Amino acid sequence: MTTTTTATPTTAVRDLYPTRGASEVVTPRQDPVVWGPATSPELQSFERDGFLAVDQLITPDEVTVYRDELERLVRDPAVRADERSIIEPQSQDVRSVFEVHRISDVFARLVRDERVVGRAREILGSDVYVHQSRINVKPGFGASGFYWHSDFETWHAEDGLPRMRTVSVSIALTENLDTNGGLMIMPGSHRTFLGCAGETPKDNYKKSLQMQDAGTPSDEALTRFADAHGIRLFTGKAGSATWFDCNAMHGSGDNITPYPRSNVFIVFNSVENTAVEPFAAPVRRPEFIGARDFTPVG
């Protein structure tokens, strides 16, 4: 199979979702949520809410394997020194490690697991490739959260994904409590695109992966979204997972408890929605954040 790595110029692709201009712009979703037939209750729930919670996606024994691999990567000095690692500003601990399916055979197997990639194909209605993968480490006693945002807003503006044909899965490797900085989503928010105000600085990713700034909705817009949709907080045992649409408004709080919250995060994009040039950024983000290798997951 031939790997495609050349992006189509942005000028050849209509921008359906304007963002990063002088003011916020609200655009109704122009794309399906489930691209194939939504014949199962799970897919119907995903289509309605923009997410699907799974009580146990991987077994306790598998959790141990993946958590051990996470700990190995975080402790490895070479990994810490690599640009793929994002460091917590205050504690100087490793916050995230990107492109883990390329630097770890263990996580590469997880990406190919039919329980994972099969659901992504089902939602997106095509073969898929990995747009982004990472492990997130949220240790206790002060790990910072991540402000409200739509992933698609960033992936469209800074990576050049043209359409909303992308899905993420967050698999818990530690217990997600209601107190340790868990994932929050506004159900139904995936049906409205909020184009944010403000230009994208060059190399914005160096700051945004620690603290979101460009691409951040206003307080007024977030209040409207929360009033319209409510907020759902996800809790669950290690091994549970949350699938969520690329345009779902979501965020997480700080973890000031003693209990860590770690997960592996995989973003699948349709091979029919490959990245072009950024729609609202001066340069592409590095490939370890926004892939340019569109080889389908085998």
mmCIF file of C-alpha atoms in Angstrom:
data_model
loop_
_atom_site.group_PDB
_atom_site.id
_atom_site.type_symbol
_atom_site.label_atom_id
_atom_site.label_comp_id
_atom_site.label_asym_id
_atom_site.label_seq_id
_atom_site.Cartn_x
_atom_site.Cartn_y
_atom_site.Cartn_z
ATOM 1 C CA MET A 1 0.000 0.000 0.000
ATOM 2 C CA THR A 2 1.331 3.421 -0.930
ATOM 3 C CA THR A 3 1.602 6.046 1.783
ATOM 4 C CA THR A 4 0.308 9.484 0.860
ATOM 5 C CA THR A 5 2.206 12.326 2.479
ATOM 6 C CA THR A 6 1.556 15.286 0.200
ATOM 7 C CA ALA A 7 -1.235 17.645 1.244
ATOM 8 C CA THR A 8 -3.564 19.381 -1.186
ATOM 9 C CA PRO A 9 -3.214 23.203 -1.126
ATOM 10 C CA THR A 10 -5.826 24.862 1.060
ATOM 11 C CA THR A 11 -6.957 27.043 -1.847
ATOM 12 C CA ALA A 12 -8.417 23.934 -3.514
ATOM 13 C CA VAL A 13 -10.614 23.148 -0.520
ATOM 14 C CA ARG A 14 -13.580 25.234 0.564
ATOM 15 C CA ASP A 15 -13.431 26.347 4.186
ATOM 16 C CA LEU A 16 -16.734 25.209 5.698
ATOM 17 C CA TYR A 17 -15.784 26.218 9.232
ATOM 18 C CA PRO A 18 -14.274 29.732 9.480
ATOM 19 C CA THR A 19 -12.338 30.454 12.665
ATOM 20 C CA ARG A 20 -9.559 32.597 14.150
ATOM 21 C CA GLY A 21 -10.946 35.813 12.655
ATOM 22 C CA ALA A 22 -11.818 39.172 14.156
ATOM 23 C CA SER A 23 -14.809 37.804 16.080
ATOM 24 C CA GLU A 24 -16.439 34.531 17.095
ATOM 25 C CA VAL A 25 -18.544 32.879 14.380
ATOM 26 C CA VAL A 26 -21.202 30.207 14.936
ATOM 27 C CA THR A 27 -21.628 27.720 12.064
ATOM 28 C CA PRO A 28 -24.104 24.825 12.066
ATOM 29 C CA ARG A 29 -22.428 21.481 11.503
ATOM 30 C CA GLN A 30 -22.110 20.735 7.774
ATOM 31 C CA ASP A 31 -21.169 17.058 8.161
ATOM 32 C CA PRO A 32 -22.710 13.813 9.419
ATOM 33 C CA VAL A 33 -21.832 12.630 12.923
ATOM 34 C CA VAL A 34 -21.968 8.916 12.097
ATOM 35 C CA TRP A 35 -20.866 8.482 8.490
ATOM 36 C CA GLY A 36 -22.192 4.953 8.126
ATOM 37 C CA PRO A 37 -25.619 3.585 9.093
ATOM 38 C CA ALA A 38 -26.400 4.339 12.773
ATOM 39 C CA THR A 39 -28.131 1.001 13.258
ATOM 40 C CA SER A 40 -27.093 0.176 16.824
ATOM 41 C CA PRO A 41 -28.183 1.888 20.055
ATOM 42 C CA GLU A 42 -24.528 2.792 20.695
ATOM 43 C CA LEU A 43 -24.159 4.585 17.368
ATOM 44 C CA GLN A 44 -27.517 6.312 17.795
ATOM 45 C CA SER A 45 -26.398 7.536 21.224
ATOM 46 C CA PHE A 46 -23.117 8.774 19.761
ATOM 47 C CA GLU A 47 -24.942 10.568 16.957
ATOM 48 C CA ARG A 48 -27.283 12.296 19.435
ATOM 49 C CA ASP A 49 -24.834 13.227 22.195
ATOM 50 C CA GLY A 50 -21.463 13.342 20.459
ATOM 51 C CA PHE A 51 -19.925 10.773 22.790
ATOM 52 C CA LEU A 52 -20.174 7.151 23.869
ATOM 53 C CA ALA A 53 -19.017 5.899 27.277
ATOM 54 C CA VAL A 54 -17.845 2.279 27.563
ATOM 55 C CA ASP A 55 -17.630 0.726 31.032
ATOM 56 C CA GLN A 56 -14.826 -1.667 30.093
ATOM 57 C CA LEU A 57 -13.041 -1.434 26.770
ATOM 58 C CA ILE A 58 -9.898 -3.242 27.942
ATOM 59 C CA THR A 59 -9.469 -5.834 30.691
ATOM 60 C CA PRO A 60 -7.748 -5.293 34.064
ATOM 61 C CA ASP A 61 -4.771 -7.360 32.888
ATOM 62 C CA GLU A 62 -4.460 -5.179 29.784
ATOM 63 C CA VAL A 63 -4.702 -2.045 31.916
ATOM 64 C CA THR A 64 -1.649 -3.247 33.827
ATOM 65 C CA VAL A 65 0.305 -3.759 30.601
ATOM 66 C CA TYR A 66 -0.537 -0.313 29.227
ATOM 67 C CA ARG A 67 -0.012 1.469 32.541
ATOM 68 C CA ASP A 68 3.404 -0.171 32.937
ATOM 69 C CA GLU A 69 4.306 0.994 29.443
ATOM 70 C CA LEU A 70 3.124 4.510 30.252
ATOM 71 C CA GLU A 71 5.309 4.559 33.360
ATOM 72 C CA ARG A 72 8.284 3.248 31.381
ATOM 73 C CA LEU A 73 7.956 5.988 28.782
ATOM 74 C CA VAL A 74 7.518 8.742 31.356
ATOM 75 C CA ARG A 75 10.618 7.609 33.291
ATOM 76 C CA ASP A 76 12.806 7.244 30.192
ATOM 77 C CA PRO A 77 15.225 10.239 30.039
ATOM 78 C CA ALA A 78 15.423 9.963 26.247
ATOM 79 C CA VAL A 79 11.641 10.226 25.945
ATOM 80 C CA ARG A 80 11.536 13.174 28.334
ATOM 81 C CA ALA A 81 14.169 14.982 26.253
ATOM 82 C CA ASP A 82 12.297 14.306 23.006
ATOM 83 C CA GLU A 83 10.121 17.041 21.485
ATOM 84 C CA ARG A 84 7.170 14.653 21.683
ATOM 85 C CA SER A 85 7.100 15.113 25.471
ATOM 86 C CA ILE A 86 5.191 18.026 26.989
ATOM 87 C CA ILE A 87 6.362 19.116 30.442
ATOM 88 C CA GLU A 88 4.081 20.438 33.196
ATOM 89 C CA PRO A 89 5.159 24.091 33.685
ATOM 90 C CA GLN A 90 5.111 24.163 37.495
ATOM 91 C CA SER A 91 6.102 20.653 38.575
ATOM 92 C CA GLN A 92 8.330 19.962 35.552
ATOM 93 C CA ASP A 93 6.776 16.490 35.366
ATOM 94 C CA VAL A 94 5.930 14.925 32.009
ATOM 95 C CA ARG A 95 2.351 15.891 31.148
ATOM 96 C CA SER A 96 1.939 14.142 27.769
ATOM 97 C CA VAL A 97 3.929 12.060 25.323
ATOM 98 C CA PHE A 98 2.795 12.251 21.699
ATOM 99 C CA GLU A 99 2.992 9.750 18.837
ATOM 100 C CA VAL A 100 3.106 6.824 21.255
ATOM 101 C CA HIS A 101 1.888 4.389 18.586
ATOM 102 C CA ARG A 102 5.171 5.051 16.767
ATOM 103 C CA ILE A 103 7.586 4.953 19.695
ATOM 104 C CA SER A 104 5.976 2.038 21.544
ATOM 105 C CA ASP A 105 5.117 -1.398 20.142
ATOM 106 C CA VAL A 106 2.720 -1.861 23.066
ATOM 107 C CA PHE A 107 0.614 1.151 22.120
ATOM 108 C CA ALA A 108 0.942 0.348 18.415
ATOM 109 C CA ARG A 109 -0.856 -2.939 19.131
ATOM 110 C CA LEU A 110 -3.614 -1.060 20.972
ATOM 111 C CA VAL A 111 -4.203 1.168 17.926
ATOM 112 C CA ARG A 112 -4.646 -1.936 15.748
ATOM 113 C CA ASP A 113 -6.929 -3.676 18.266
ATOM 114 C CA GLU A 114 -10.292 -4.297 16.584
ATOM 115 C CA ARG A 115 -12.142 -3.098 19.685
ATOM 116 C CA VAL A 116 -10.501 0.269 19.057
ATOM 117 C CA VAL A 117 -9.955 0.766 15.334
ATOM 118 C CA GLY A 118 -13.107 -1.196 14.449
ATOM 119 C CA ARG A 119 -15.336 1.270 16.310
ATOM 120 C CA ALA A 120 -13.539 4.189 14.619
ATOM 121 C CA ARG A 121 -14.198 2.699 11.173
ATOM 122 C CA GLU A 122 -17.832 2.141 12.143
ATOM 123 C CA ILE A 123 -18.333 5.784 13.167
ATOM 124 C CA LEU A 124 -16.391 7.332 10.285
ATOM 125 C CA GLY A 125 -17.637 4.971 7.563
ATOM 126 C CA SER A 126 -14.234 4.329 6.001
ATOM 127 C CA ASP A 127 -10.714 3.157 6.628
ATOM 128 C CA VAL A 128 -8.923 5.353 9.142
ATOM 129 C CA TYR A 129 -5.436 6.514 10.017
ATOM 130 C CA VAL A 130 -4.038 7.921 13.260
ATOM 131 C CA HIS A 131 -4.080 11.707 13.195
ATOM 132 C CA GLN A 132 -2.680 11.889 16.738
ATOM 133 C CA SER A 133 -1.882 9.620 19.671
ATOM 134 C CA ARG A 134 -0.611 10.407 23.135
ATOM 135 C CA ILE A 135 -0.481 9.318 26.718
ATOM 136 C CA ASN A 136 -1.631 11.842 29.299
ATOM 137 C CA VAL A 137 -0.305 11.845 32.837
ATOM 138 C CA LYS A 138 -2.241 13.839 35.400
ATOM 139 C CA PRO A 139 -0.541 13.177 38.728
ATOM 140 C CA GLY A 140 -2.070 14.258 42.007
ATOM 141 C CA PHE A 141 -1.406 17.441 43.952
ATOM 142 C CA GLY A 142 -1.631 20.107 41.317
ATOM 143 C CA ALA A 143 -1.613 18.785 37.745
ATOM 144 C CA SER A 144 -3.295 21.439 35.631
ATOM 145 C CA GLY A 145 -6.431 20.920 33.601
ATOM 146 C CA PHE A 146 -7.291 21.885 30.040
ATOM 147 C CA TYR A 147 -9.713 24.678 29.236
ATOM 148 C CA TRP A 148 -12.928 24.254 27.235
ATOM 149 C CA HIS A 149 -12.339 23.730 23.518
ATOM 150 C CA SER A 150 -13.354 21.836 20.391
ATOM 151 C CA ASP A 151 -10.545 19.649 19.071
ATOM 152 C CA PHE A 152 -11.770 20.134 15.526
ATOM 153 C CA GLU A 153 -11.358 23.895 15.840
ATOM 154 C CA THR A 154 -7.622 23.357 16.383
ATOM 155 C CA TRP A 155 -7.246 20.480 13.928
ATOM 156 C CA HIS A 156 -9.029 22.508 11.242
ATOM 157 C CA ALA A 157 -7.243 25.797 11.943
ATOM 158 C CA GLU A 158 -3.725 24.481 12.593
ATOM 159 C CA ASP A 159 -3.555 20.991 11.004
ATOM 160 C CA GLY A 160 -5.787 21.473 7.958
ATOM 161 C CA LEU A 161 -8.460 18.813 8.528
ATOM 162 C CA PRO A 162 -11.235 19.913 6.129
ATOM 163 C CA ARG A 163 -14.307 18.091 7.502
ATOM 164 C CA MET A 164 -15.665 16.789 10.801
ATOM 165 C CA ARG A 165 -14.812 13.162 10.069
ATOM 166 C CA THR A 166 -12.558 12.485 13.025
ATOM 167 C CA VAL A 167 -13.172 10.649 16.301
ATOM 168 C CA SER A 168 -11.188 10.316 19.527
ATOM 169 C CA VAL A 169 -11.064 7.651 22.199
ATOM 170 C CA SER A 170 -9.756 8.239 25.715
ATOM 171 C CA ILE A 171 -8.985 4.997 27.545
ATOM 172 C CA ALA A 172 -8.571 5.287 31.313
ATOM 173 C CA LEU A 173 -5.446 3.674 32.770
ATOM 174 C CA THR A 174 -6.287 4.865 36.297
ATOM 175 C CA GLU A 175 -9.670 5.346 37.926
ATOM 176 C CA ASN A 176 -11.526 8.471 36.809
ATOM 177 C CA LEU A 177 -13.117 9.928 39.929
ATOM 178 C CA ASP A 178 -15.430 12.913 40.127
ATOM 179 C CA THR A 179 -12.653 14.756 41.952
ATOM 180 C CA ASN A 180 -9.393 14.120 40.078
ATOM 181 C CA GLY A 181 -9.764 16.319 37.014
ATOM 182 C CA GLY A 182 -11.919 14.137 34.792
ATOM 183 C CA LEU A 183 -13.157 14.770 31.267
ATOM 184 C CA MET A 184 -16.216 17.029 30.903
ATOM 185 C CA ILE A 185 -18.281 17.249 27.707
ATOM 186 C CA MET A 186 -21.301 19.332 26.718
ATOM 187 C CA PRO A 187 -23.718 16.772 25.177
ATOM 188 C CA GLY A 188 -25.015 17.865 21.787
ATOM 189 C CA SER A 189 -22.459 20.654 21.393
ATOM 190 C CA HIS A 190 -20.901 18.732 18.486
ATOM 191 C CA ARG A 191 -23.704 19.961 16.202
ATOM 192 C CA THR A 192 -22.524 23.592 16.322
ATOM 193 C CA PHE A 193 -19.087 24.824 15.324
ATOM 194 C CA LEU A 194 -17.781 27.773 17.304
ATOM 195 C CA GLY A 195 -15.182 29.659 15.316
ATOM 196 C CA CYS A 196 -12.950 31.457 17.806
ATOM 197 C CA ALA A 197 -11.627 34.995 17.635
ATOM 198 C CA GLY A 198 -7.971 35.936 17.303
ATOM 199 C CA GLU A 199 -5.073 35.065 15.035
ATOM 200 C CA THR A 200 -2.915 31.974 15.497
ATOM 201 C CA PRO A 201 0.645 32.775 16.589
ATOM 202 C CA LYS A 202 3.489 30.990 14.827
ATOM 203 C CA ASP A 203 4.492 27.820 16.706
ATOM 204 C CA ASN A 204 1.350 28.171 18.800
ATOM 205 C CA TYR A 205 1.531 24.461 19.678
ATOM 206 C CA LYS A 206 4.513 25.055 21.987
ATOM 207 C CA LYS A 207 2.277 27.052 24.311
ATOM 208 C CA SER A 208 -1.157 25.565 23.601
ATOM 209 C CA LEU A 209 -0.174 22.026 24.610
ATOM 210 C CA GLN A 210 0.543 23.341 28.097
ATOM 211 C CA MET A 211 -2.175 25.989 28.316
ATOM 212 C CA GLN A 212 -4.787 26.717 25.642
ATOM 213 C CA ASP A 213 -4.964 30.342 24.423
ATOM 214 C CA ALA A 214 -5.611 30.681 20.688
ATOM 215 C CA GLY A 215 -8.761 28.753 19.855
ATOM 216 C CA THR A 216 -10.346 29.408 23.257
ATOM 217 C CA PRO A 217 -14.078 30.232 23.285
ATOM 218 C CA SER A 218 -15.299 33.336 25.087
ATOM 219 C CA ASP A 219 -16.993 33.085 28.470
ATOM 220 C CA GLU A 220 -20.211 34.326 26.882
ATOM 221 C CA ALA A 221 -20.183 31.610 24.212
ATOM 222 C CA LEU A 222 -19.357 28.898 26.737
ATOM 223 C CA THR A 223 -22.204 30.043 28.958
ATOM 224 C CA ARG A 224 -24.628 29.812 26.025
ATOM 225 C CA PHE A 225 -23.366 26.334 25.170
ATOM 226 C CA ALA A 226 -23.564 25.133 28.779
ATOM 227 C CA ASP A 227 -27.078 26.559 29.199
ATOM 228 C CA ALA A 228 -28.191 24.836 25.997
ATOM 229 C CA HIS A 229 -26.480 21.481 26.461
ATOM 230 C CA GLY A 230 -25.487 20.974 30.085
ATOM 231 C CA ILE A 231 -22.216 19.379 31.187
ATOM 232 C CA ARG A 232 -21.450 15.684 31.626
ATOM 233 C CA LEU A 233 -18.541 14.560 33.827
ATOM 234 C CA PHE A 234 -17.077 11.127 33.032
ATOM 235 C CA THR A 235 -16.083 8.757 35.802
ATOM 236 C CA GLY A 236 -15.125 5.107 35.572
ATOM 237 C CA LYS A 237 -12.721 2.371 36.490
ATOM 238 C CA ALA A 238 -9.393 1.855 34.775
ATOM 239 C CA GLY A 239 -10.151 0.169 31.462
ATOM 240 C CA SER A 240 -13.227 2.263 30.773
ATOM 241 C CA ALA A 241 -13.259 4.535 27.725
ATOM 242 C CA THR A 242 -14.987 7.522 26.206
ATOM 243 C CA TRP A 243 -15.414 7.935 22.465
ATOM 244 C CA PHE A 244 -16.167 11.510 21.452
ATOM 245 C CA ASP A 245 -16.762 13.483 18.298
ATOM 246 C CA CYS A 246 -14.080 15.882 17.104
ATOM 247 C CA ASN A 247 -16.344 18.914 17.560
ATOM 248 C CA ALA A 248 -17.649 18.127 21.060
ATOM 249 C CA MET A 249 -16.968 20.994 23.456
ATOM 250 C CA HIS A 250 -14.926 19.526 26.294
ATOM 251 C CA GLY A 251 -12.339 20.283 28.960
ATOM 252 C CA SER A 252 -10.982 19.091 32.295
ATOM 253 C CA GLY A 253 -10.186 20.615 35.657
ATOM 254 C CA ASP A 254 -7.033 20.604 37.758
ATOM 255 C CA ASN A 255 -6.213 17.527 39.822
ATOM 256 C CA ILE A 256 -5.537 18.627 43.399
ATOM 257 C CA THR A 257 -6.322 15.203 44.884
ATOM 258 C CA PRO A 258 -3.648 12.616 45.772
ATOM 259 C CA TYR A 259 -5.037 10.312 43.064
ATOM 260 C CA PRO A 260 -3.492 10.368 39.581
ATOM 261 C CA ARG A 261 -5.520 10.312 36.372
ATOM 262 C CA SER A 262 -3.743 8.847 33.374
ATOM 263 C CA ASN A 263 -5.088 7.791 30.012
ATOM 264 C CA VAL A 264 -4.130 6.907 26.457
ATOM 265 C CA PHE A 265 -5.709 9.102 23.815
ATOM 266 C CA ILE A 266 -6.032 8.098 20.136
ATOM 267 C CA VAL A 267 -7.445 10.241 17.326
ATOM 268 C CA PHE A 268 -8.640 8.467 14.184
ATOM 269 C CA ASN A 269 -9.309 10.402 10.979
ATOM 270 C CA SER A 270 -10.971 9.122 7.826
ATOM 271 C CA VAL A 271 -8.651 8.407 4.898
ATOM 272 C CA GLU A 272 -11.205 10.428 2.891
ATOM 273 C CA ASN A 273 -10.553 13.507 5.052
ATOM 274 C CA THR A 274 -6.792 13.823 4.900
ATOM 275 C CA ALA A 275 -5.116 17.038 6.011
ATOM 276 C CA VAL A 276 -4.485 19.924 3.646
ATOM 277 C CA GLU A 277 -2.694 23.150 4.541
ATOM 278 C CA PRO A 278 -3.856 24.889 7.752
ATOM 279 C CA PHE A 279 -7.030 26.947 7.380
ATOM 280 C CA ALA A 280 -6.103 29.548 10.011
ATOM 281 C CA ALA A 281 -2.439 29.263 10.964
ATOM 282 C CA PRO A 282 0.797 30.465 9.355
ATOM 283 C CA VAL A 283 2.456 27.026 9.411
ATOM 284 C CA ARG A 284 1.544 23.403 10.003
ATOM 285 C CA ARG A 285 2.044 21.874 13.416
ATOM 286 C CA PRO A 286 4.743 19.160 13.629
ATOM 287 C CA GLU A 287 3.776 15.734 12.310
ATOM 288 C CA PHE A 288 3.994 14.137 15.754
ATOM 289 C CA ILE A 289 0.953 16.293 16.669
ATOM 290 C CA GLY A 290 -0.907 16.344 13.331
ATOM 291 C CA ALA A 291 0.035 13.396 11.135
ATOM 292 C CA ARG A 292 0.862 13.723 7.457
ATOM 293 C CA ASP A 293 1.233 9.978 6.970
ATOM 294 C CA PHE A 294 -2.237 8.857 5.913
ATOM 295 C CA THR A 295 -1.574 5.114 5.785
ATOM 296 C CA PRO A 296 -4.698 3.252 6.953
ATOM 297 C CA VAL A 297 -4.476 1.322 10.197
ATOM 298 C CA GLY A 298 -4.102 -2.336 9.198
#
